[in-house]
Coordinates of C-alpha atoms in Angstrom, one line a residue:
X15 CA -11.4 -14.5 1.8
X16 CA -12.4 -17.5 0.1
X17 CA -12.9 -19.4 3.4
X18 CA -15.6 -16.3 4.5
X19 CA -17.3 -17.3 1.4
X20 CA -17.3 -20.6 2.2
X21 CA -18.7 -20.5 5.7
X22 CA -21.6 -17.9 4.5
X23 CA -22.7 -21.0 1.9
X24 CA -21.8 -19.2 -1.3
X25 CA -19.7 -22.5 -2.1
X26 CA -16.5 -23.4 -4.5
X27 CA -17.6 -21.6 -7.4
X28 CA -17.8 -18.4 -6.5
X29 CA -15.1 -18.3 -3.6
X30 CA -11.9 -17.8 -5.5
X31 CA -13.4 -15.2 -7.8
X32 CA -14.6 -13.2 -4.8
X33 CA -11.8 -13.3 -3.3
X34 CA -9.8 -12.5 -6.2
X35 CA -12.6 -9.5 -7.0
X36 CA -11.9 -8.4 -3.2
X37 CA -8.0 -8.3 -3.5
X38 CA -8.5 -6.7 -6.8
X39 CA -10.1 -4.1 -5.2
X40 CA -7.7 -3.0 -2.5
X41 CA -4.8 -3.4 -5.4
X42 CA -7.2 -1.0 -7.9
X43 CA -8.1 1.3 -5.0
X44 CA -4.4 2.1 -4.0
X45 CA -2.9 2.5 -7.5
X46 CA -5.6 5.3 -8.5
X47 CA -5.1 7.0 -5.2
X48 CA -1.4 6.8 -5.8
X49 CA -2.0 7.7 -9.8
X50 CA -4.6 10.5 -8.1
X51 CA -2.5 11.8 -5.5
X52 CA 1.2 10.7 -6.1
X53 CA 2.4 12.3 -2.2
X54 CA -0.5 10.2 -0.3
X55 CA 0.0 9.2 2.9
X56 CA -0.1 10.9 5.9
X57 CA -4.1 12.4 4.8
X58 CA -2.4 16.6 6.0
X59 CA -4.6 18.4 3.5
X60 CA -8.3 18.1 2.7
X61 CA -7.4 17.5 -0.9
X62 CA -5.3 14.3 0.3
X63 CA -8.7 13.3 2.4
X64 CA -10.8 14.2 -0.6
X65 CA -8.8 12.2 -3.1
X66 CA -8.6 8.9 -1.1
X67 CA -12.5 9.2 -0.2
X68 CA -13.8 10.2 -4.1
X69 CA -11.3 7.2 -5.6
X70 CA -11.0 4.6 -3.1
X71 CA -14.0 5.3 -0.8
X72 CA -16.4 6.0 -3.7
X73 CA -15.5 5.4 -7.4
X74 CA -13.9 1.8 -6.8
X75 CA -16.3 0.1 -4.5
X76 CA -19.0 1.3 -7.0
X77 CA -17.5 -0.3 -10.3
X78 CA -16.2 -3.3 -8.2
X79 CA -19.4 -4.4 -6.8
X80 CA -20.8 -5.0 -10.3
X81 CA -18.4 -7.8 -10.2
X82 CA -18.9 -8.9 -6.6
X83 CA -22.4 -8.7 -7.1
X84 CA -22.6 -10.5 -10.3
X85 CA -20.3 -13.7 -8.2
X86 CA -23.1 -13.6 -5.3
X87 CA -26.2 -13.7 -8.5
X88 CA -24.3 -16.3 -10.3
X89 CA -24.3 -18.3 -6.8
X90 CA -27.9 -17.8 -6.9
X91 CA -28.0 -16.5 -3.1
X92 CA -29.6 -12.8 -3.6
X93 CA -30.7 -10.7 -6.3
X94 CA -28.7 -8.6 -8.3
X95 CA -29.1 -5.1 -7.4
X96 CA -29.5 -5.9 -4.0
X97 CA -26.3 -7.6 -3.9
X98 CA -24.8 -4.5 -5.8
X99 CA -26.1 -1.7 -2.9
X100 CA -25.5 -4.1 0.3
X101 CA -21.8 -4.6 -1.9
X102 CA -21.1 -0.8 -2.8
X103 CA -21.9 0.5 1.0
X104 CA -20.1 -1.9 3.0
X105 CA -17.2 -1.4 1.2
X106 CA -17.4 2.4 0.8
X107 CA -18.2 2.6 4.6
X108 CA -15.3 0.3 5.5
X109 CA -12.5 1.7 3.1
X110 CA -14.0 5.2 4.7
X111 CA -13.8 4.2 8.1
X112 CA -11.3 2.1 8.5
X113 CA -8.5 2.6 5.3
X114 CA -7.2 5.7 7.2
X115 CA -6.7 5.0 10.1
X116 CA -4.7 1.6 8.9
X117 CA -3.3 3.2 6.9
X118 CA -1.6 5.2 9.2
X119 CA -0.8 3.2 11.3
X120 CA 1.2 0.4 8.9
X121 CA 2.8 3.4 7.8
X122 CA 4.1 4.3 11.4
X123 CA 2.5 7.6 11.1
X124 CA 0.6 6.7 14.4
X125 CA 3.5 5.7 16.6
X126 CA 5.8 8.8 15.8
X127 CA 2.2 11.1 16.5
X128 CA 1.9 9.2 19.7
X129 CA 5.6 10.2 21.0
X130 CA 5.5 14.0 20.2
X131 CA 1.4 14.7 21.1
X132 CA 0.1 15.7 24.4
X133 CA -2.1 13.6 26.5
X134 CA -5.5 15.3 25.9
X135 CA -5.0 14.8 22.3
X136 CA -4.4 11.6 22.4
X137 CA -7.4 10.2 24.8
X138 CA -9.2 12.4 22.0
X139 CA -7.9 10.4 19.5
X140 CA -8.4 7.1 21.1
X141 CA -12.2 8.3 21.9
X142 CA -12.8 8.8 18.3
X143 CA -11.8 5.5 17.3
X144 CA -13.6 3.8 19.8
X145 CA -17.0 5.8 19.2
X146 CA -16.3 4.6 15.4
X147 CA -15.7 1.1 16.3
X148 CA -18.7 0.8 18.6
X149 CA -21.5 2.6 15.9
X150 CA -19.7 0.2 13.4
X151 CA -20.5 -2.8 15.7
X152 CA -24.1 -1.7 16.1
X153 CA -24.4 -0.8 12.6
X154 CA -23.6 -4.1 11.5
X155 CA -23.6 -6.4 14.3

């Protein structure tokens, strides 16, 4: 993380606090889902799905990217609130998109649904995460 700051120019001082702000995030954004939700996991209810998106999709990216914004002003490479949206909605949009189906599958929740699931559902699955993968690609390049 503080390498991806380096290579995008934001320089020394600003790369270990970023980096620090971004693991900070993850750490925050699983201990109020677990505090929120104590049986998370596997996402089998729509309260599960609506708990991990309204605390770790939503509520954390939001307060975090005050900080992460604040690091990118302080480097003097963008203005603040600017920073703060383009901060807030790649991070909601990737913890969104992405957390759950990572989730699942460090979690070996994947592997077990692949032996016991018929074909059909599984090319359907696969489909699904490629059509999210590609409009993520040309989303965001």
């Amino acid at each position: 993380m503080a390498l991806s700051s380096l290579v995008f120019g934001l320089g020394w001082k600003v790369a270990m606090p970023l980096a620090i702000t971004n693991v900070g995030e993850a750490f925050a954004a699983a201990w109020m889902v677990r505090r929120a939700y104590p049986r998370f996991g596997q996402f089998l209810s729509a309260r599960e799905i609506l708990w991990f998106v309204a605390v770790a999709g939503i509520a954390v990216p939001l307060v975090v990217a005050f900080v992460g914004a604040l690091f990118v002003h302080i480097a003097g490479r963008a203005p603040y609130w600017t920073t703060w949206r383009d901060w807030f909605t790649a991070h909601a949009v990737g913890v969104i998109a992405f957390g759950p189906p990572m989730i699942l599958l460090l979690g070996g929740y994947i592997n077990r649904w692949m032996k016991r699931v018929d074909r059909i559902r599984a090319i359907e699955a696969w489909a699904i995460m490629l059509a999210v993968c590609a409009v993520a690609t040309v989303t965001f390049g």
